[in-house]
Coordinates of N, CA and C in Angstrom, one line a residue:
M698 N 167.1 104.8 -106.0 CA 168.1 105.6 -105.2 C 169.2 105.8 -105.7
Y699 N 170.3 106.7 -105.7 CA 171.2 107.2 -105.7 C 172.1 107.2 -105.0
L700 N 173.7 107.7 -105.2 CA 174.7 107.4 -104.5 C 175.3 108.7 -104.9
F701 N 175.5 109.4 -103.7 CA 175.7 111.1 -103.4 C 177.4 111.1 -103.0
K702 N 178.0 111.9 -103.7 CA 179.4 112.2 -103.1 C 179.4 113.8 -102.4
I703 N 179.3 113.5 -101.2 CA 179.2 115.0 -100.5 C 180.3 115.5 -99.9
E704 N 180.8 116.9 -100.2 CA 181.9 117.4 -99.6 C 181.5 118.2 -98.2
V705 N 182.1 118.1 -97.3 CA 181.6 118.9 -96.2 C 182.9 119.5 -95.3
D706 N 182.9 120.7 -95.5 CA 183.9 121.4 -94.5 C 183.3 121.7 -93.0
S707 N 184.2 121.3 -92.2 CA 183.5 120.8 -90.8 C 184.7 121.6 -89.8
S708 N 184.1 121.6 -88.6 CA 185.5 122.2 -87.5 C 186.8 121.1 -87.1
E709 N 186.4 120.0 -88.1 CA 187.7 119.2 -87.7 C 188.1 118.6 -89.3
G710 N 188.1 119.9 -90.4 CA 188.1 119.6 -91.3 C 187.9 119.6 -92.7
A711 N 188.1 118.9 -93.8 CA 187.5 118.7 -94.9 C 187.2 117.5 -94.8
L712 N 186.1 116.6 -95.2 CA 185.5 115.7 -95.1 C 184.9 115.3 -96.4
T713 N 184.8 113.8 -97.0 CA 184.0 113.6 -98.3 C 183.0 112.2 -97.6
V714 N 181.6 112.4 -97.9 CA 180.7 111.2 -97.2 C 180.2 110.8 -98.9
I715 N 180.4 109.6 -98.5 CA 179.2 108.8 -100.0 C 178.5 108.3 -99.3
L716 N 177.3 108.9 -99.7 CA 176.1 108.3 -99.2 C 174.7 108.1 -100.2
A717 N 174.3 107.1 -99.5 CA 172.9 106.2 -100.9 C 171.6 107.1 -100.0
A718 N 171.1 107.4 -100.8 CA 169.5 108.0 -100.7 C 168.2 108.4 -102.0
E719 N 167.4 108.4 -101.3 CA 166.1 108.4 -102.6 C 166.4 110.0 -103.4
N720 N 166.7 110.7 -102.6 CA 167.0 112.4 -103.2 C 167.7 113.2 -102.5
E721 N 167.6 114.5 -103.0 CA 169.0 115.2 -102.3 C 168.4 116.0 -101.1
E722 N 166.9 115.9 -101.1 CA 166.8 116.2 -99.6 C 166.9 115.3 -98.8
Q723 N 166.7 114.1 -98.8 CA 166.9 112.8 -97.8 C 168.5 112.6 -97.8
A724 N 169.0 113.2 -98.4 CA 170.8 113.4 -98.3 C 171.1 114.2 -97.4
F725 N 170.6 115.4 -97.6 CA 170.9 116.4 -97.0 C 170.6 116.2 -95.6
K726 N 169.0 115.5 -95.3 CA 168.5 115.8 -93.7 C 169.3 114.3 -92.8
E727 N 170.2 113.1 -93.9 CA 171.1 112.1 -93.1 C 172.1 112.6 -93.3
I728 N 172.7 113.6 -93.8 CA 174.3 113.6 -93.5 C 174.9 114.2 -91.9
D729 N 174.0 114.8 -91.5 CA 174.3 114.9 -90.1 C 174.3 114.0 -89.2
Q730 N 173.5 113.1 -89.2 CA 173.6 111.3 -88.1 C 174.6 110.8 -88.4
H731 N 175.3 110.8 -89.9 CA 176.4 109.9 -90.4 C 177.8 110.5 -89.8
V732 N 178.1 112.0 -90.1 CA 179.1 112.4 -89.6 C 179.3 112.4 -88.1
E733 N 178.1 112.4 -87.3 CA 177.9 112.6 -86.0 C 178.8 111.3 -85.1
R734 N 178.2 110.1 -85.9 CA 178.4 108.7 -85.3 C 179.9 108.4 -85.9
H735 N 180.2 109.2 -86.6 CA 182.0 108.9 -87.2 C 183.0 109.7 -86.3
F736 N 182.3 110.5 -85.2 CA 183.2 111.1 -84.2 C 182.9 111.1 -82.9
L737 N 183.8 111.0 -81.9 CA 183.6 111.0 -80.9 C 182.9 112.1 -80.6
Y738 N 183.2 113.1 -80.8 CA 182.6 114.7 -80.1 C 182.2 115.3 -81.7
P739 N 180.7 115.2 -82.1 CA 180.5 115.9 -83.1 C 181.2 116.9 -84.0
P740 N 181.6 117.2 -84.8 CA 182.0 118.6 -85.4 C 180.8 119.6 -85.5
K741 N 181.3 121.0 -85.8 CA 180.2 121.8 -86.6 C 180.4 121.5 -88.1
L742 N 179.6 121.9 -88.5 CA 179.1 121.5 -89.9 C 178.9 122.9 -90.7
N743 N 180.3 123.6 -91.3 CA 180.0 124.6 -91.9 C 179.5 124.5 -93.1
E744 N 179.8 124.1 -94.1 CA 179.0 123.8 -95.3 C 179.0 122.5 -95.9
V745 N 177.9 122.1 -96.5 CA 177.5 121.0 -96.9 C 177.1 121.1 -98.7
A746 N 177.9 120.5 -99.4 CA 177.7 120.5 -100.8 C 177.8 119.0 -101.7
I747 N 176.4 118.9 -102.2 CA 176.5 117.7 -103.3 C 177.9 117.6 -104.2
V748 N 178.6 116.8 -104.6 CA 179.7 117.3 -106.0 C 179.2 116.5 -106.8
E749 N 178.5 115.3 -106.5 CA 178.2 114.3 -107.5 C 177.0 113.4 -107.1
K750 N 176.3 113.0 -108.4 CA 175.3 111.8 -107.9 C 174.8 111.0 -109.1
K751 N 174.7 109.8 -108.8 CA 174.8 108.9 -109.6 C 173.9 107.7 -109.4
R752 N 173.1 107.4 -110.0 CA 171.7 106.3 -110.0 C 172.6 105.1 -109.5
I753 N 172.0 104.2 -108.8 CA 172.9 103.2 -108.2 C 172.6 102.3 -108.8
S754 N 173.3 101.4 -109.5 CA 173.5 100.1 -110.4 C 174.5 99.3 -109.7
A755 N 174.8 97.8 -110.4 CA 175.9 96.9 -110.4 C 176.9 97.9 -110.5
G756 N 177.9 98.1 -109.8 CA 179.3 98.6 -110.3 C 179.4 99.6 -109.9
T757 N 178.3 101.0 -109.6 CA 178.4 102.0 -109.1 C 179.3 102.2 -108.2
A758 N 180.3 103.4 -108.6 CA 181.2 103.6 -107.6 C 182.1 104.8 -107.9
Y759 N 182.8 105.4 -106.7 CA 183.7 106.8 -106.7 C 184.8 106.5 -106.5
V760 N 185.7 107.2 -107.4 CA 187.0 106.9 -106.8 C 187.6 108.3 -105.9
I761 N 188.0 108.2 -104.7 CA 188.5 109.3 -103.8 C 190.1 109.7 -103.9
E762 N 190.3 110.6 -104.2 CA 191.9 110.6 -104.4 C 192.4 110.8 -102.7
T763 N 193.5 110.7 -102.9 CA 194.0 111.0 -101.2 C 195.8 111.5 -101.7
R764 N 195.8 112.6 -101.5 CA 196.8 112.8 -101.1 C 198.5 112.8 -100.1
K765 N 199.3 112.3 -100.5 CA 200.0 111.8 -99.4 C 201.0 113.4 -98.9
G766 N 201.0 113.7 -97.7 CA 201.2 114.9 -97.1 C 202.7 114.7 -97.0

């Protein structure tokens, strides 16, 4: 099992999704449903890209930078 960091360009803006999946194919299949559940009205997904992929083990994590506007 892997942990994927996925960046999505959508009609609602840029999104970062962290998703656990067996492989890249499964990650791409599941991204739509996770984004749809997050919004009241699902946005249009313009571009989806896997940025990082890590094998899941104890302590596996991603650090997500957020910029103060």
